[in-house]
PDB file of C-alpha atoms in Angstrom:
ATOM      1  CA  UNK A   1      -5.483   2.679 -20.302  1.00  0.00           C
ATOM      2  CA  UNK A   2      -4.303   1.136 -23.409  1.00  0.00           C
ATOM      3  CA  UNK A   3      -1.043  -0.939 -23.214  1.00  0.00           C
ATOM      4  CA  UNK A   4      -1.542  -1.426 -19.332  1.00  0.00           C
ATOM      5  CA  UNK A   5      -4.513  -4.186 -20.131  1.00  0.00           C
ATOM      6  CA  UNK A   6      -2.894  -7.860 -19.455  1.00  0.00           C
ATOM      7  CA  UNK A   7      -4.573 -11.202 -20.820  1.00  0.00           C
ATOM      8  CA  UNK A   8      -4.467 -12.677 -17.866  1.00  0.00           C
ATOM      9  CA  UNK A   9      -7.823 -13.713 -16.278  1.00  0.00           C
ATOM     10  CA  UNK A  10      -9.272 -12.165 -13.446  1.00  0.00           C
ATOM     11  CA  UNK A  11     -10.230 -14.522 -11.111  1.00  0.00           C
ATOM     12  CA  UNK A  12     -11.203 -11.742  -7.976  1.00  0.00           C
ATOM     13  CA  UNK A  13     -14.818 -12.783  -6.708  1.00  0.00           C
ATOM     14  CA  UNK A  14     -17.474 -10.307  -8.261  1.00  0.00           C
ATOM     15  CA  UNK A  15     -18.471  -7.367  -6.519  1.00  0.00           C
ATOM     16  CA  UNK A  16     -14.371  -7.007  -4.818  1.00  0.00           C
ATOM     17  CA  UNK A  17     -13.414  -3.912  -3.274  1.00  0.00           C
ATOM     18  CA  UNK A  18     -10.210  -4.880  -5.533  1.00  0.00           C
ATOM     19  CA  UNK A  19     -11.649  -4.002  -8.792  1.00  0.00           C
ATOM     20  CA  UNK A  20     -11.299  -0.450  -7.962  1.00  0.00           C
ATOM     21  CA  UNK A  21      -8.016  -0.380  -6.391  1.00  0.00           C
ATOM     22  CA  UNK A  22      -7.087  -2.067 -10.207  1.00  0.00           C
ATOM     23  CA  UNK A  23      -9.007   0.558 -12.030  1.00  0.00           C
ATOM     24  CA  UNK A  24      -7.807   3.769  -9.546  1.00  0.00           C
ATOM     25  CA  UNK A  25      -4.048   2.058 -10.078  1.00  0.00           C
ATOM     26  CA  UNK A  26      -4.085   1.169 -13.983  1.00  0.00           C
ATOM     27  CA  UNK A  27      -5.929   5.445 -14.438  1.00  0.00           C
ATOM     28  CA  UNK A  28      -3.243   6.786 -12.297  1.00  0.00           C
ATOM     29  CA  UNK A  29      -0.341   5.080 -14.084  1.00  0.00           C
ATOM     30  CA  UNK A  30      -1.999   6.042 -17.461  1.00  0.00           C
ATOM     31  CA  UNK A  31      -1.536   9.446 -16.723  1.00  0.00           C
ATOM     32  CA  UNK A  32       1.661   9.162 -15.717  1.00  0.00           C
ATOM     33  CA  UNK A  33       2.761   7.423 -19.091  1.00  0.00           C
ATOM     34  CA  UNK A  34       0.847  10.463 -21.011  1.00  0.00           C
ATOM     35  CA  UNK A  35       2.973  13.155 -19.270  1.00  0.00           C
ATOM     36  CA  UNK A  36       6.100  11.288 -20.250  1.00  0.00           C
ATOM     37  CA  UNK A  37       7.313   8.581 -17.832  1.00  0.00           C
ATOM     38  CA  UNK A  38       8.479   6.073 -19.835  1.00  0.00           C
ATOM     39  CA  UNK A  39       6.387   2.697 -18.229  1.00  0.00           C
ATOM     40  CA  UNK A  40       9.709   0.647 -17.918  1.00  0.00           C
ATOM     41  CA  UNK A  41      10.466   2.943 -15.169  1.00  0.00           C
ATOM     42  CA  UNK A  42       7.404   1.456 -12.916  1.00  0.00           C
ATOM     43  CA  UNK A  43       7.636  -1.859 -10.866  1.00  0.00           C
ATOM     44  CA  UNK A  44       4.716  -3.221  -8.852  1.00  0.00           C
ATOM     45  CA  UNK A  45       5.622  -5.639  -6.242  1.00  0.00           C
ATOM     46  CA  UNK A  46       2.918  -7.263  -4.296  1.00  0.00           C
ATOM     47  CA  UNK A  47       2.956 -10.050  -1.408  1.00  0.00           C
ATOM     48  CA  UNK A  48       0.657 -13.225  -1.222  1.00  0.00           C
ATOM     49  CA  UNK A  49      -2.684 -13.233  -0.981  1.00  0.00           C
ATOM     50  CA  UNK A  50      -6.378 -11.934  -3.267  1.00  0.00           C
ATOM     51  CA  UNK A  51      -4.127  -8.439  -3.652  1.00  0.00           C
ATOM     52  CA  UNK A  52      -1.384 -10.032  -5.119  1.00  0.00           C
ATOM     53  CA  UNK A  53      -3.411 -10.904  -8.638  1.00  0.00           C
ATOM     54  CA  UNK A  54      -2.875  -7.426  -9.656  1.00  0.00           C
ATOM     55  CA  UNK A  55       0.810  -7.578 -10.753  1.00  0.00           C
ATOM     56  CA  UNK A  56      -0.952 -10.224 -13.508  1.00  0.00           C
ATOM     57  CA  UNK A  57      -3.554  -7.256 -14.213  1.00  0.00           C
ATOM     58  CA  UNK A  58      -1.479  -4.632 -15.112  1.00  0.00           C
ATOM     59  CA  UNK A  59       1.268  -4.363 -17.753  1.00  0.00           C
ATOM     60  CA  UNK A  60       4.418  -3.373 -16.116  1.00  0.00           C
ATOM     61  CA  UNK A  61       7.566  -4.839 -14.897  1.00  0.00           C
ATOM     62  CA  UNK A  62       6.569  -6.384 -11.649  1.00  0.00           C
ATOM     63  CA  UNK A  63       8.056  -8.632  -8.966  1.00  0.00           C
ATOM     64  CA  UNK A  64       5.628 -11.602  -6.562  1.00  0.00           C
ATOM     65  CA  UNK A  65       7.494 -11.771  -3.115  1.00  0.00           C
ATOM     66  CA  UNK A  66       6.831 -13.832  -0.591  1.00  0.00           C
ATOM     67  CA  UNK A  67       3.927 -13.637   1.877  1.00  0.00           C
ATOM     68  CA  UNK A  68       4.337 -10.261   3.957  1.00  0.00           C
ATOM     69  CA  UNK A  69       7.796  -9.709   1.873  1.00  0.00           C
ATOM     70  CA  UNK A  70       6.859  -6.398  -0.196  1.00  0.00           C
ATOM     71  CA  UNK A  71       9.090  -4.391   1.262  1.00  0.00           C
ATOM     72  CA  UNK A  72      12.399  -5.892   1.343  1.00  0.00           C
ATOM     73  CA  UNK A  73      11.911  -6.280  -2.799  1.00  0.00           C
ATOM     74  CA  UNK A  74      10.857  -3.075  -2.977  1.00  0.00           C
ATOM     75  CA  UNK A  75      13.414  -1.197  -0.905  1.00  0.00           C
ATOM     76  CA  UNK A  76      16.460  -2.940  -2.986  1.00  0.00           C
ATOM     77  CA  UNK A  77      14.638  -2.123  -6.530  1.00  0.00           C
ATOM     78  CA  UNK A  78      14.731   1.545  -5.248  1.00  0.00           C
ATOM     79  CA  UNK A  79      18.208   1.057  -3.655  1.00  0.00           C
ATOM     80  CA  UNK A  80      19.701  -0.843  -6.991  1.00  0.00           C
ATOM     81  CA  UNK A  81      17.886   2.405  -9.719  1.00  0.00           C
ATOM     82  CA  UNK A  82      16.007   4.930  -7.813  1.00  0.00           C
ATOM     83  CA  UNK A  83      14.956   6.078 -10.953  1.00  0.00           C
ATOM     84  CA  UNK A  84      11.678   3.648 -10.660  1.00  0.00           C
ATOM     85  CA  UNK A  85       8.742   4.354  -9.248  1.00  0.00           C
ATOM     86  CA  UNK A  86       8.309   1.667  -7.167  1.00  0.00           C
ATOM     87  CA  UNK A  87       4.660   0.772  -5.834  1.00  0.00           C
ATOM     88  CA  UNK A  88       3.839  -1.724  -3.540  1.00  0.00           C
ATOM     89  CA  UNK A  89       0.538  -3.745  -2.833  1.00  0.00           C
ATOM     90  CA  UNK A  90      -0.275  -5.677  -0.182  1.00  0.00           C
ATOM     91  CA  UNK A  91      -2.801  -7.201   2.300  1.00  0.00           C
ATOM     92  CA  UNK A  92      -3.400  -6.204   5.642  1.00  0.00           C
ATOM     93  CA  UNK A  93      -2.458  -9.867   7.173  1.00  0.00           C
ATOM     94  CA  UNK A  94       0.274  -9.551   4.424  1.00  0.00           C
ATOM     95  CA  UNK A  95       1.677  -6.039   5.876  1.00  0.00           C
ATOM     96  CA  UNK A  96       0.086  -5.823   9.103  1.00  0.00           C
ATOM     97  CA  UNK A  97       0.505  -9.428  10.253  1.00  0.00           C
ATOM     98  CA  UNK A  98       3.767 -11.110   8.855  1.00  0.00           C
ATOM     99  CA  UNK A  99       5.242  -8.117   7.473  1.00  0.00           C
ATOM    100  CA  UNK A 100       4.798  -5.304  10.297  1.00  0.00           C
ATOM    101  CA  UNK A 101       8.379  -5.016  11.026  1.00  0.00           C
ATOM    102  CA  UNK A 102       9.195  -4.402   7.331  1.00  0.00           C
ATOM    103  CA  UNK A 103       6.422  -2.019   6.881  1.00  0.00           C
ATOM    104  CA  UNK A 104       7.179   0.104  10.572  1.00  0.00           C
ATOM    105  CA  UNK A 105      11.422   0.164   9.073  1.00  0.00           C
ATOM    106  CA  UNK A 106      10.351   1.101   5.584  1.00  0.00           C
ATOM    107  CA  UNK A 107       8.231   3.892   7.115  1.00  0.00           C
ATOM    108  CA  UNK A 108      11.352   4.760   9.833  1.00  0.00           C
ATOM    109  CA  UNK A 109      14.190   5.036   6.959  1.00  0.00           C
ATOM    110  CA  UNK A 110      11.525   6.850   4.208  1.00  0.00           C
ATOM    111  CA  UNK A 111      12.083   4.601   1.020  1.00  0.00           C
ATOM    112  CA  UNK A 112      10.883   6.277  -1.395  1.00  0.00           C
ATOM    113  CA  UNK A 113       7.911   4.064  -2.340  1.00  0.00           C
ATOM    114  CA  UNK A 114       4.467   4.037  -2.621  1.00  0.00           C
ATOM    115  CA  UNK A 115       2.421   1.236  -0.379  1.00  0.00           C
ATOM    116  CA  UNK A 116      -1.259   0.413  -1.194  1.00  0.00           C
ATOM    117  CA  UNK A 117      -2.595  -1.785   1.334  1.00  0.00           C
ATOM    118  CA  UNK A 118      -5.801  -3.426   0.243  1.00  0.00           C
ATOM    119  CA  UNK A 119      -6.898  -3.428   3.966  1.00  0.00           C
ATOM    120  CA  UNK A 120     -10.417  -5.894   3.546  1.00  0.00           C
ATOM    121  CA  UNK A 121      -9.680  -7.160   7.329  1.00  0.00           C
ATOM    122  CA  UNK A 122     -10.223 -10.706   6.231  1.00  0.00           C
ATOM    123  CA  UNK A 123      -7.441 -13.378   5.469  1.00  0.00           C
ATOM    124  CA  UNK A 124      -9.881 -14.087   2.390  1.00  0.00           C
ATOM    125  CA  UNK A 125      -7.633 -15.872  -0.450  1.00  0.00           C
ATOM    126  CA  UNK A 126      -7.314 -18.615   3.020  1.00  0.00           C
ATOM    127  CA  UNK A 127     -11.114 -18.262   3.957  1.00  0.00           C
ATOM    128  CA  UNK A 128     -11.925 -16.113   6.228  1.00  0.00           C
ATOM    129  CA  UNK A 129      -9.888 -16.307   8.999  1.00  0.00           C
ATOM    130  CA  UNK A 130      -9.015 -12.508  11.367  1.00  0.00           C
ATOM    131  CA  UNK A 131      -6.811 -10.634  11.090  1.00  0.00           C
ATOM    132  CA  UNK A 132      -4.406  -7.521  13.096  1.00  0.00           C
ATOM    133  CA  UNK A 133      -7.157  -5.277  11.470  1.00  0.00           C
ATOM    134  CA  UNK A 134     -10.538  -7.041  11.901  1.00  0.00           C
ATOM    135  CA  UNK A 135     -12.816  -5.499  14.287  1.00  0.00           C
ATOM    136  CA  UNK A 136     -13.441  -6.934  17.929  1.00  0.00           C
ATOM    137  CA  UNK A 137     -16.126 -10.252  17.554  1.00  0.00           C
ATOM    138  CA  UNK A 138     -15.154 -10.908  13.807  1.00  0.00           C
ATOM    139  CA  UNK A 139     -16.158 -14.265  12.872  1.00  0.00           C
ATOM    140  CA  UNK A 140     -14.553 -16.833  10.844  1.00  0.00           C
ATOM    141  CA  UNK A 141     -12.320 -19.901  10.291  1.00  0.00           C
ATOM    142  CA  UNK A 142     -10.017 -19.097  13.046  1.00  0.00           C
ATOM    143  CA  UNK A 143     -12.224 -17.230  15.632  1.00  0.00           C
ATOM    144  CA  UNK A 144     -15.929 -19.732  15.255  1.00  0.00           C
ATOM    145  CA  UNK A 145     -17.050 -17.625  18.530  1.00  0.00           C
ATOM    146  CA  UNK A 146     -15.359 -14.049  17.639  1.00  0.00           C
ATOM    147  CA  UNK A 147     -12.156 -12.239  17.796  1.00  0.00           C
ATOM    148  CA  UNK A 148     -11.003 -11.658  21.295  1.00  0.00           C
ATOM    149  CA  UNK A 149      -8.517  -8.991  19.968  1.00  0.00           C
ATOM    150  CA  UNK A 150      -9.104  -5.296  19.782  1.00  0.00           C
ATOM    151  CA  UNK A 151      -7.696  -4.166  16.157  1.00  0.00           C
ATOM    152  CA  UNK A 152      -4.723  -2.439  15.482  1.00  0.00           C
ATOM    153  CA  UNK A 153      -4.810   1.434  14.178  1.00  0.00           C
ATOM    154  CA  UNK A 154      -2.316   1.394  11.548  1.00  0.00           C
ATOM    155  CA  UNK A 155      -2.178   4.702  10.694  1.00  0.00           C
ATOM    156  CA  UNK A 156      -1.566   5.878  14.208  1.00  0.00           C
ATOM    157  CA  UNK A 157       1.436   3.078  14.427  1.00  0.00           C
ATOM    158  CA  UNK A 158       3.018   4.163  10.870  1.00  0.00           C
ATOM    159  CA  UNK A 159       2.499   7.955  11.675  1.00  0.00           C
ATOM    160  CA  UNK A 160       4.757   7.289  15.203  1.00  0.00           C
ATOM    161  CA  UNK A 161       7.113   5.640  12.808  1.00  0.00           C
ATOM    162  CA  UNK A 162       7.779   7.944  10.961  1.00  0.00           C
ATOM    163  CA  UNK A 163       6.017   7.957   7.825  1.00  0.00           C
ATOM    164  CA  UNK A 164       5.955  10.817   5.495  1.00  0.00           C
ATOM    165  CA  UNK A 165       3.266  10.493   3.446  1.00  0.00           C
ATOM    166  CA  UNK A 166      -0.395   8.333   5.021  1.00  0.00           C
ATOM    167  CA  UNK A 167      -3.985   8.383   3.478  1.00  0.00           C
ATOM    168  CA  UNK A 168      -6.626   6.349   3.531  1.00  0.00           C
ATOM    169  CA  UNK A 169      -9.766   5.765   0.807  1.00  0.00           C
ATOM    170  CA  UNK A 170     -12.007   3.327   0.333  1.00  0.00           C
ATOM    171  CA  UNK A 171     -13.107   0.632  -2.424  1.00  0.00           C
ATOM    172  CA  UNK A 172     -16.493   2.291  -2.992  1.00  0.00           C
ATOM    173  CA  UNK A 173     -14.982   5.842  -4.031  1.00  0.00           C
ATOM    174  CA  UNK A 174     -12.827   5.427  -7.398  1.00  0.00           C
ATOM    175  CA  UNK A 175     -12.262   9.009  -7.652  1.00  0.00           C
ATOM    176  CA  UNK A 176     -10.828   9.720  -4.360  1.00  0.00           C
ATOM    177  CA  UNK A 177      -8.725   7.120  -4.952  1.00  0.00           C
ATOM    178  CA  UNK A 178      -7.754   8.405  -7.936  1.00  0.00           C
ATOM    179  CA  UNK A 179      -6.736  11.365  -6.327  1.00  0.00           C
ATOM    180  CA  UNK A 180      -4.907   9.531  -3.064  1.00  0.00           C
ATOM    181  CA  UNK A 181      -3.035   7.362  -4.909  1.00  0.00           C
ATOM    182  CA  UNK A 182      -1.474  10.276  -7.699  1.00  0.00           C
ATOM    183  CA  UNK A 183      -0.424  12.037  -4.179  1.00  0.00           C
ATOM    184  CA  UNK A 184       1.197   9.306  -3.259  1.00  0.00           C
ATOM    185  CA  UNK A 185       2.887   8.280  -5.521  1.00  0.00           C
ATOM    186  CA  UNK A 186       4.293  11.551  -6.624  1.00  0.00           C
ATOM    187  CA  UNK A 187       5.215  12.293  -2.962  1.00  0.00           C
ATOM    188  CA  UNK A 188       9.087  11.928  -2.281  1.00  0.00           C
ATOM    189  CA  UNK A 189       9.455   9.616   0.372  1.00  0.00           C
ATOM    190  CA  UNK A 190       7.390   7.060   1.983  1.00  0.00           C
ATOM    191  CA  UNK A 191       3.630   6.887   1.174  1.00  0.00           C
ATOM    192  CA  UNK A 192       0.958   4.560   2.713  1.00  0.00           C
ATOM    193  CA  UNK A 193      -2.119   4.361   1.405  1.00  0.00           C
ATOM    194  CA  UNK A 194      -4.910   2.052   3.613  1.00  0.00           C
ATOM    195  CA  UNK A 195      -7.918   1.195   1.349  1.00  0.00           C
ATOM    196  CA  UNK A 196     -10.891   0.024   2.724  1.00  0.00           C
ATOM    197  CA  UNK A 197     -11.089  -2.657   0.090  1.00  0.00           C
ATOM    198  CA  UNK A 198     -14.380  -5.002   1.211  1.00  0.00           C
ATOM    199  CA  UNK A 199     -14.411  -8.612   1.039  1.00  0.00           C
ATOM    200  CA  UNK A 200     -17.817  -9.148  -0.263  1.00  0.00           C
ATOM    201  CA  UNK A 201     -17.393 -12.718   0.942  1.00  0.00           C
ATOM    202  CA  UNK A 202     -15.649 -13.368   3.917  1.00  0.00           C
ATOM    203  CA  UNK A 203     -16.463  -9.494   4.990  1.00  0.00           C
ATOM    204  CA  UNK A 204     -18.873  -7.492   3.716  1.00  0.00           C
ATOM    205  CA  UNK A 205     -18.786  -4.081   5.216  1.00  0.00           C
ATOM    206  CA  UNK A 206     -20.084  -1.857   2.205  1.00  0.00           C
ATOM    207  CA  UNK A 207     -23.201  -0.681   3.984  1.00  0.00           C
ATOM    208  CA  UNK A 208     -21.324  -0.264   7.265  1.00  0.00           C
ATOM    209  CA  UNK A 209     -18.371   2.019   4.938  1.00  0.00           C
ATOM    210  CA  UNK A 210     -21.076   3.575   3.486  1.00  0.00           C
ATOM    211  CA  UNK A 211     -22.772   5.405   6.266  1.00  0.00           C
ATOM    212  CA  UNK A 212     -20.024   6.665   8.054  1.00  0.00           C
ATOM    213  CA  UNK A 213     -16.988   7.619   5.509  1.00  0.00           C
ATOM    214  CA  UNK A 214     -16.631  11.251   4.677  1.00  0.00           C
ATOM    215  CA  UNK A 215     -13.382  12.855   2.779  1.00  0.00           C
ATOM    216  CA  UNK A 216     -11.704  15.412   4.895  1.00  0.00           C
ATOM    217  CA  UNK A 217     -12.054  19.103   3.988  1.00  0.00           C
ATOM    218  CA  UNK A 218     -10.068  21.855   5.344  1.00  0.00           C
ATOM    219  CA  UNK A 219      -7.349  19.371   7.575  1.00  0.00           C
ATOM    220  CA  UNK A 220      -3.868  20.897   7.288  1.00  0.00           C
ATOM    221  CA  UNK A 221      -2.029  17.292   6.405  1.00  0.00           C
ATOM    222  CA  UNK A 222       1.615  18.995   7.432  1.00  0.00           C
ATOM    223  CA  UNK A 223      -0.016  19.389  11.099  1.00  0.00           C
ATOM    224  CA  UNK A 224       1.506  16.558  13.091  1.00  0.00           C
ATOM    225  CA  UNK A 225      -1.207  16.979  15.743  1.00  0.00           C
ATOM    226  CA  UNK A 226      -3.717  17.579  13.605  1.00  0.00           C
ATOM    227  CA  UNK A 227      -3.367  14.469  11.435  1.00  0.00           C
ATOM    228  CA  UNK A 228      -2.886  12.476  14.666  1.00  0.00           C
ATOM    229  CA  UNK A 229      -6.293  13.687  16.138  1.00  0.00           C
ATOM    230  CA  UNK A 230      -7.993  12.653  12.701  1.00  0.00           C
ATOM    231  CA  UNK A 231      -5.969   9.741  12.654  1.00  0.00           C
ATOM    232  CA  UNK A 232      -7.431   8.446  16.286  1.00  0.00           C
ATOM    233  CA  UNK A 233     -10.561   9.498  15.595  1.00  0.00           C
ATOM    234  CA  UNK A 234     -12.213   5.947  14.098  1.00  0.00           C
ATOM    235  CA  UNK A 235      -9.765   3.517  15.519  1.00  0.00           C
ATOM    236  CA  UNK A 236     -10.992   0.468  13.011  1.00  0.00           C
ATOM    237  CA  UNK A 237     -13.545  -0.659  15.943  1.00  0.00           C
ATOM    238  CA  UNK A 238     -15.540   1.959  17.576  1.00  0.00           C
ATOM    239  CA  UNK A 239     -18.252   2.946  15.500  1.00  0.00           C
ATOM    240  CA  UNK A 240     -17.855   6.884  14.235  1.00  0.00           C
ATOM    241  CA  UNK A 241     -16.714   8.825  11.909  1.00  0.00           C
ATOM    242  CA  UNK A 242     -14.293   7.506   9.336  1.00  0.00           C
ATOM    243  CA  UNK A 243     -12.261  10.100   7.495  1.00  0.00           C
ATOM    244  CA  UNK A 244     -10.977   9.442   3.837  1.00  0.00           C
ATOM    245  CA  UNK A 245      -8.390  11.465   2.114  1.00  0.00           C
ATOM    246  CA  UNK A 246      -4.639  12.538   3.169  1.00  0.00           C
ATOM    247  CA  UNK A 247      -3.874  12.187   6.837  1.00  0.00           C
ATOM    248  CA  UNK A 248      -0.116  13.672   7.041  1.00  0.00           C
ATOM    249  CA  UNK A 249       2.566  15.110   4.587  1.00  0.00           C
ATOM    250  CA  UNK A 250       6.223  15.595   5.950  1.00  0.00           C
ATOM    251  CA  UNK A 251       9.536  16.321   3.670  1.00  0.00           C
ATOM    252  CA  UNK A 252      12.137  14.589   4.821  1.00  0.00           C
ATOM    253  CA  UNK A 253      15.448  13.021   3.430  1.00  0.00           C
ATOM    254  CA  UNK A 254      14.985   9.603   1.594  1.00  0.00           C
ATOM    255  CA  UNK A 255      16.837   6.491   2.431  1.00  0.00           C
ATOM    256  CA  UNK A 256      18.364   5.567  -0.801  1.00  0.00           C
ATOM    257  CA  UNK A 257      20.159   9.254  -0.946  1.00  0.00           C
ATOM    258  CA  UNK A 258      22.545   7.583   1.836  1.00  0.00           C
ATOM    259  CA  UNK A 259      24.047   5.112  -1.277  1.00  0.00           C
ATOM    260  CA  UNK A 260      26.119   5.655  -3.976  1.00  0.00           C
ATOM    261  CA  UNK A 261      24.492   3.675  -6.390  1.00  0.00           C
ATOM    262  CA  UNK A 262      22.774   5.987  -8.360  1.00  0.00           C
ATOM    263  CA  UNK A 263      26.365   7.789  -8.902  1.00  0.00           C
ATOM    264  CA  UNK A 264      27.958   5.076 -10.509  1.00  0.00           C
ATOM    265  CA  UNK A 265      27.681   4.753 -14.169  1.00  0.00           C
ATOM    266  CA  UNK A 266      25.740   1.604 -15.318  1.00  0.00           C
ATOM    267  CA  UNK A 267      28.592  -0.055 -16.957  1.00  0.00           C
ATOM    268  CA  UNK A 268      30.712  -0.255 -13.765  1.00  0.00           C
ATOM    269  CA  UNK A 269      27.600  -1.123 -11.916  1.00  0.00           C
ATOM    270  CA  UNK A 270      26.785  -4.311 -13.414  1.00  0.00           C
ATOM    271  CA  UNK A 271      30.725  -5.352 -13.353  1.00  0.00           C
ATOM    272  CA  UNK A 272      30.868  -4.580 -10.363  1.00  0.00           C
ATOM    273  CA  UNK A 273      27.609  -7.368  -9.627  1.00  0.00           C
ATOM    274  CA  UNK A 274      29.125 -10.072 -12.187  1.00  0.00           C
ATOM    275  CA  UNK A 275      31.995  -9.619  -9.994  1.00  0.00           C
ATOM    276  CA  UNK A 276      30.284  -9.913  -6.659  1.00  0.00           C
ATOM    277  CA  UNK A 277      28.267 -13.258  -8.326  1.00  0.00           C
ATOM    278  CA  UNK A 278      31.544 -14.828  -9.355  1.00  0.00           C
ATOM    279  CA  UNK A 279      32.759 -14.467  -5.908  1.00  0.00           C
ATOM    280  CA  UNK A 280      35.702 -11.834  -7.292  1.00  0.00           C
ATOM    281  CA  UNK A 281      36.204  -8.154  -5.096  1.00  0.00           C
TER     282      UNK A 281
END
């Protein structure tokens, strides 16, 4: 992973489920770089929050938007050269909270990006407080005597979206993720990834990941009903089975195909945007 190492500090709390998103993310992009894609051609773009620190940890162009604001970013970078692979991280109060609509219309027009969600159900860069993914009871800042809310399946709202591409590993199984994120990114169209990324402070559910995660063999992912049963079957509160691996694979036109951006020669691109910014047609 030479030449994707940054000097910035990492200030995550030891033991984060983000460490291995980082390390899954920064072996990934290696490869990619070793087969020939030049690294220029990769933008990260992350939201607010403990998730966000990894556009300082990794050595590509990369873009901080606001708090539950991946998306819109990351759909014009794609829009503007869809020559980049364009890979977004975020929270799940980032994504699931404040940017849901974003993330349901990204999913509903297929951008071609990748989404990682580091999904530790815990507002933990603001101390602990719940949020649309924490299970029923959850403790903390904002909820002293428990969530009253049931949690939100997010897979099962992004597959009736219309996603192409959804998968879901966790923190405590680098390899898989290895393997997920590849997928996903490589996939044409819109990928979602939900990690199971534990908050060893504010959340700690490594022993409760730990006895019920198991990696799906044998599911046919371009089954819609099949990756909707698997889908429904741990619905982030009841206490089964949780399946890891991919969910659902669709092909499917991509948004950015609708423009004609990408058939207009750089030159008379960027004249045409001084133009625009000096308020000339």
């Amino acid at each position: 992973m030479k030449g994707l190492d940054t000097k910035a500090v990492n200030t995550w709390c030891l033991g984060c489920g983000n460490f291995s998103i980082l390390n899954a993310m920064k072996s990934v992009l290696a490869s990619f770089v070793d087969e020939g894609l030049p690294v220029e051609n990769v933008v990260l773009v992350s939201g607010i929050g403990c998730h966000a620190k990894i556009v300082d940890y990794v050595n590509v162009n990369s873009f901080y938007s606001l708090h539950g604001r991946v998306i819109p970013p990351a759909t014009g970078i794609k829009i503007a050269n869809p020559a980049l692979k364009v890979i977004g991280h975020s929270g799940d109060g980032d994504a699931y909270g404040e940017g849901l609509e974003h993330l349901i219309f990204a999913a509903k027009r297929n951008v071609d990006m990748t989404v990682i969600i580091h999904n530790n159900r815990v507002y933990g860069l603001t101390t602990g407080q719940y949020t649309p993914t924490s299970p029923y009871g959850y403790k903390g800042r904002s909820t002293p005597s428990g969530a009253k809310e049931m949690p939100i399946n997010p897979m099962d709202l992004l597959l009736a979206s219309g996603a192409t591409f959804l998968a879901r590993g966790t923190s405590h199984g680098i390899e898989l993720l290895k393997k997920i994120f590849r997928e996903a990114i490589l996939h044409k169209g819109f990928s979602l990834v939900d990690v199971l990324q534990v908050c060893v402070t504010y959340c700690n559910l490594y022993e409760y990941y730990d006895k019920r995660v198991y990696e799906l063999s044998g599911h046919n992912p371009y089954d819609y009903a099949s990756a909707e049963a698997k889908i429904r079957e741990w619905d982030y509160n009841k206490d089964g089975k949780i399946a890891l691996g991919v969910f659902y694979k669709k092909e499917a036109p991509v948004f950015e195909d609708s423009f004609n951006v990408k058939k207009m020669p750089i030159d008379e691109r960027r004249r045409k945007v001084e133009a625009t910014v000096k308020g000339r047609p």
